[in-house]
Coordinates of C-alpha atoms in Angstrom, one line a residue:
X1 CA -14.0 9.2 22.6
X2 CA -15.7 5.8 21.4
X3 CA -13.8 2.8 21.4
X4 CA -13.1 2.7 17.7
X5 CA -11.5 5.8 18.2
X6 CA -7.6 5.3 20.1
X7 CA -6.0 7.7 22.6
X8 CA -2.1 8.1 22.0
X9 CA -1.2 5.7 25.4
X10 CA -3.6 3.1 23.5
X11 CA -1.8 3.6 20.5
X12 CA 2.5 3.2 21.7
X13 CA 0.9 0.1 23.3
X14 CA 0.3 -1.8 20.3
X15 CA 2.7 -0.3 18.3
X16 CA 5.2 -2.1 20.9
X17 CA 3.2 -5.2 20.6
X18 CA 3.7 -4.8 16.6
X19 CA 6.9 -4.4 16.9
X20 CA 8.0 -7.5 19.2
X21 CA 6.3 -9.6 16.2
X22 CA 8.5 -7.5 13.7
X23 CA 11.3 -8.4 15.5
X24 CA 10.6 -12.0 15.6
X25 CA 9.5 -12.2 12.0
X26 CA 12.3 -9.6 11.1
X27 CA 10.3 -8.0 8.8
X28 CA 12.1 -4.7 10.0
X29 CA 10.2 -2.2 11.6
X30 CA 11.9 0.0 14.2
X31 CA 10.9 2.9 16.7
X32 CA 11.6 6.3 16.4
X33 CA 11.5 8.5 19.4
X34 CA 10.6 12.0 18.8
X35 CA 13.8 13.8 20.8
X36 CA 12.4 15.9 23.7
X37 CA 9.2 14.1 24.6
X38 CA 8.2 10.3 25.2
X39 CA 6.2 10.2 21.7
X40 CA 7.7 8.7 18.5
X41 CA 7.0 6.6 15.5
X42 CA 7.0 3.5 13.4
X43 CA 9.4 3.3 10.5
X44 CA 10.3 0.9 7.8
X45 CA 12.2 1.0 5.0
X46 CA 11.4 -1.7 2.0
X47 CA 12.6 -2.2 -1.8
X48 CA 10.1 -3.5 -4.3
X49 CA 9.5 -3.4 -8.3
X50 CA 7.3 -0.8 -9.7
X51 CA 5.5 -3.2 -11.9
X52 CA 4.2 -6.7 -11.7
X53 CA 5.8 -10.0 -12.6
X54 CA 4.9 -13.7 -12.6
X55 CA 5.7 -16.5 -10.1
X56 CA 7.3 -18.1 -12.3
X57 CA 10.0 -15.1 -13.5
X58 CA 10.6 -15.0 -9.4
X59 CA 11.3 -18.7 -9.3
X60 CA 13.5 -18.6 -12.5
X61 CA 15.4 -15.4 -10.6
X62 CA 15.8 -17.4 -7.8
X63 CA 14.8 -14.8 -5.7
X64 CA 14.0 -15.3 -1.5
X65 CA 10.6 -17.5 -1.8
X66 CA 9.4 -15.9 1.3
X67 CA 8.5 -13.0 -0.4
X68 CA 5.4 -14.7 -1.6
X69 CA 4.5 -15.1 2.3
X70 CA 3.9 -11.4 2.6
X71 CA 0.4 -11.5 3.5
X72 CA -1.9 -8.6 3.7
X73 CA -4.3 -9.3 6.6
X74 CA -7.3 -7.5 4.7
X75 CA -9.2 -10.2 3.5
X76 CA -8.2 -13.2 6.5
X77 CA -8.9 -10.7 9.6
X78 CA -11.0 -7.8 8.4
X79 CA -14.8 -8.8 7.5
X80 CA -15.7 -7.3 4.5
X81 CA -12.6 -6.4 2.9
X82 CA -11.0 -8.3 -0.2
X83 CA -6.9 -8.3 -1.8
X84 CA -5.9 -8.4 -5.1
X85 CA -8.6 -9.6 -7.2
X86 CA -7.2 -12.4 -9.4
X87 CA -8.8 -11.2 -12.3
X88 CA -6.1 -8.8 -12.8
X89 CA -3.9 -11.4 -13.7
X90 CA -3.8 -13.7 -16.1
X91 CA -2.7 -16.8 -14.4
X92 CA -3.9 -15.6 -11.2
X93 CA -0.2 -15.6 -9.4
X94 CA 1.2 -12.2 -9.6
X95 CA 3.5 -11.1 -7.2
X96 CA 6.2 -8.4 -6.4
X97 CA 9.5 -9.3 -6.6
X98 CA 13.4 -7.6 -7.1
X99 CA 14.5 -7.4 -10.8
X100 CA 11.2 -7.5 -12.9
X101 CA 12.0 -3.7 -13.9
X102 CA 12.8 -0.8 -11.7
X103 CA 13.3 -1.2 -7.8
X104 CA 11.9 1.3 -5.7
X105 CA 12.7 2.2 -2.2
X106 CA 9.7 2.6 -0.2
X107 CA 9.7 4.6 3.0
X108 CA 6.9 4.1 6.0
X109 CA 5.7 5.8 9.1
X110 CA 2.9 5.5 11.2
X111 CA 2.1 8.1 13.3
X112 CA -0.6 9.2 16.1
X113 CA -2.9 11.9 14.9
X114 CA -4.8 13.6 18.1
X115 CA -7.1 15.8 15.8
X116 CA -8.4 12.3 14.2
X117 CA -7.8 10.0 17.0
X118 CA -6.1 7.2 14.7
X119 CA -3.1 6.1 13.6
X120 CA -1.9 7.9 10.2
X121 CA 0.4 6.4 7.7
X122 CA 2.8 8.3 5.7
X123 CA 5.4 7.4 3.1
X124 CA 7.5 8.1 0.5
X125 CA 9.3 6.7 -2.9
X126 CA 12.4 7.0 -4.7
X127 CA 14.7 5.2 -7.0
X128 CA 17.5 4.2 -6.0
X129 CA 19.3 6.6 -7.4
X130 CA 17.9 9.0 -5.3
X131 CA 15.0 10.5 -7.1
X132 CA 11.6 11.3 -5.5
X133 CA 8.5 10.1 -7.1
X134 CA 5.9 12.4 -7.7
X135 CA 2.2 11.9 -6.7
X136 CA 1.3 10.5 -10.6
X137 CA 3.8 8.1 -10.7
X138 CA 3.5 6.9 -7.0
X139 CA -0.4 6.2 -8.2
X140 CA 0.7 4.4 -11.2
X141 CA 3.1 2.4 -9.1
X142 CA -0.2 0.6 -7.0
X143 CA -1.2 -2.3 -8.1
X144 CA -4.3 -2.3 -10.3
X145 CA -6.9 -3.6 -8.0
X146 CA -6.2 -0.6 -5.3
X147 CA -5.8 2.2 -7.8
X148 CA -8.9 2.3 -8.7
X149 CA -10.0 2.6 -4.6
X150 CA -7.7 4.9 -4.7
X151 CA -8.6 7.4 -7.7
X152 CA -12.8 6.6 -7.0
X153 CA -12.8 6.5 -2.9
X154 CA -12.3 9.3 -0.4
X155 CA -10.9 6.7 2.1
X156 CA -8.3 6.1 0.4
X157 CA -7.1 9.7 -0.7
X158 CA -3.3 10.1 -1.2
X159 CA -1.9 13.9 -0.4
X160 CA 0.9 15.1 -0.1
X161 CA 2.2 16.6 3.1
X162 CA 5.0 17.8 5.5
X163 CA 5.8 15.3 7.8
X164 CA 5.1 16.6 11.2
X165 CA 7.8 15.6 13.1
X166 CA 10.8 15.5 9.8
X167 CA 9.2 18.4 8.4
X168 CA 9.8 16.8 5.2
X169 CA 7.7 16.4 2.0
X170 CA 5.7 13.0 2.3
X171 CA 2.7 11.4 1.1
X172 CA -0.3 10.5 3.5
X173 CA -3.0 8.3 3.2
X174 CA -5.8 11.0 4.6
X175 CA -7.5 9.3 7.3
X176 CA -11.0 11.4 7.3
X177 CA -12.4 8.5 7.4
X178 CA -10.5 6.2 9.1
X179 CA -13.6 6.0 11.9
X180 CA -16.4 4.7 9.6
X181 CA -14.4 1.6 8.7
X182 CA -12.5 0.5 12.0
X183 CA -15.7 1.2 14.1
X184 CA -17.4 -2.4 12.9
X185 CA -14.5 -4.3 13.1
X186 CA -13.4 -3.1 16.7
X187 CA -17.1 -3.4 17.5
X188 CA -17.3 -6.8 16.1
X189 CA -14.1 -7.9 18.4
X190 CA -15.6 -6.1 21.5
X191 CA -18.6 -8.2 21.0
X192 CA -17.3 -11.7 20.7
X193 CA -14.9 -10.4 23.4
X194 CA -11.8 -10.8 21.3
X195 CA -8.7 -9.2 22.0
X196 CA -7.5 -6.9 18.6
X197 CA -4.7 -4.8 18.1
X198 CA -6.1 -1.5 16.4
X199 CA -2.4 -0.7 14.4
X200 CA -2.2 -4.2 13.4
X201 CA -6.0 -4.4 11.7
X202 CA -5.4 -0.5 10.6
X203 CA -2.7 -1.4 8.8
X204 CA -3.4 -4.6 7.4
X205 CA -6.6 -2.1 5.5
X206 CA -4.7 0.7 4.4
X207 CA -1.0 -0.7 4.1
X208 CA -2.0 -3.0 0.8
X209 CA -2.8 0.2 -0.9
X210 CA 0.8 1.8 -0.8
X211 CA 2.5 -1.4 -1.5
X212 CA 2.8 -2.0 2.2
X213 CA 2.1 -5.9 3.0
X214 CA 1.1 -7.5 6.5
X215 CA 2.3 -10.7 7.0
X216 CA -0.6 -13.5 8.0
X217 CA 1.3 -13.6 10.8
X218 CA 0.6 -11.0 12.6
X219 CA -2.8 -11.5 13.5
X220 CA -1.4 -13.7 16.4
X221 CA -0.9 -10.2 18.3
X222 CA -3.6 -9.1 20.6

């Protein structure tokens, strides 16, 4: 296995490591052990708007400024990868925030996949009334910049499958191809001999496209 690829030891290591930043961040991921066996999971649970709104509507809300903090670690740690361009909005300072229109509860796992040998993240939306989104409208709910990476790119293909360890319905990023982008970056770290925590970097490319931020923060793990 190549060194871009992670075994599943490899992989509970800096999932720990995540999660002692989560902690001191609080930005609320837990662990959840798979009952029977030593394996488990990352978890979070997170509420966000379905649609768009302006700085300025968050700061006339008065809702928790922090929430403009939330980071993704795509275009400060990854070479070659960009956010949200700013051409998609007008005044260049859109942002996510509670009470522009309908909240949405957004549900995350990360898991080990042996067949693939990297870390798979799956998820799933409701209201908050309860009811599940389907695969059109969790699409339509991404912001504009990463649905089109999403509707043009294999990478970034969202299915829908049964959890393997809830055997529930939820969606998956499909990580076919989660090798040809993570080999450059962990070989670029191996060469300037710089620690880099595979989950963390993995995350902070494929989390932005479900809604899922990485605070900047982060990228102080090793």
């Amino acid at each position: 296995m190549g060194c871009w690829l992670l075994d599943e030891k490899t992989f509970t290591r800096c999932c720990r490591l995540l999660l002692q930043k989560s902690e001191q961040l609080r930005d609320g991921w837990s662990w959840e052990p798979v009952q029977g066996t030593e394996e488990g999971y990352l978890r979070k649970t997170t509420l966000k708007p379905s649609v768009l709104c302006s700085c300025s509507d968050l700061r006339k809300s008065g809702s928790d400024p922090e929430l403009h903090d939330q980071v993704s670690l795509d275009a400060a740690c990854v070479p070659g990868i960009t956010g949200i361009d700013d051409e998609d909005d007008e005044d260049g300072s859109a942002c996510r925030a509670p009470g522009c229109s309908q909240v949405l509860q957004y549900e995350y796992h990360v898991l080990y996949s042996c067949s693939y040998g990297t870390p798979v993240l799956y998820f799933r939306t409701s209201t908050l009334e309860g009811r599940s989104l389907s695969l059109e409208e969790v699409c339509n709910s991404v912001h504009p910049s990463f649905r089109t990476r999403l509707q043009l790119s294999p990478l970034n293909t969202i299915t829908q499958q049964e959890h393997p360890v809830l055997g529930q319905p939820f969606f998956m990023l499909h990580p076919c191809r989660t090798e040809e982008f993570m080999k450059p970056i962990v070989m670029e770290a191996h060469n300037q001999k710089r620690s880099m925590n595979y989950v963390v970097t993995w995350l902070s490319v494929v989390g932005p496209l479900v809604g899922l931020d990485v605070p900047l923060k982060y990228c102080s793990i090793p």
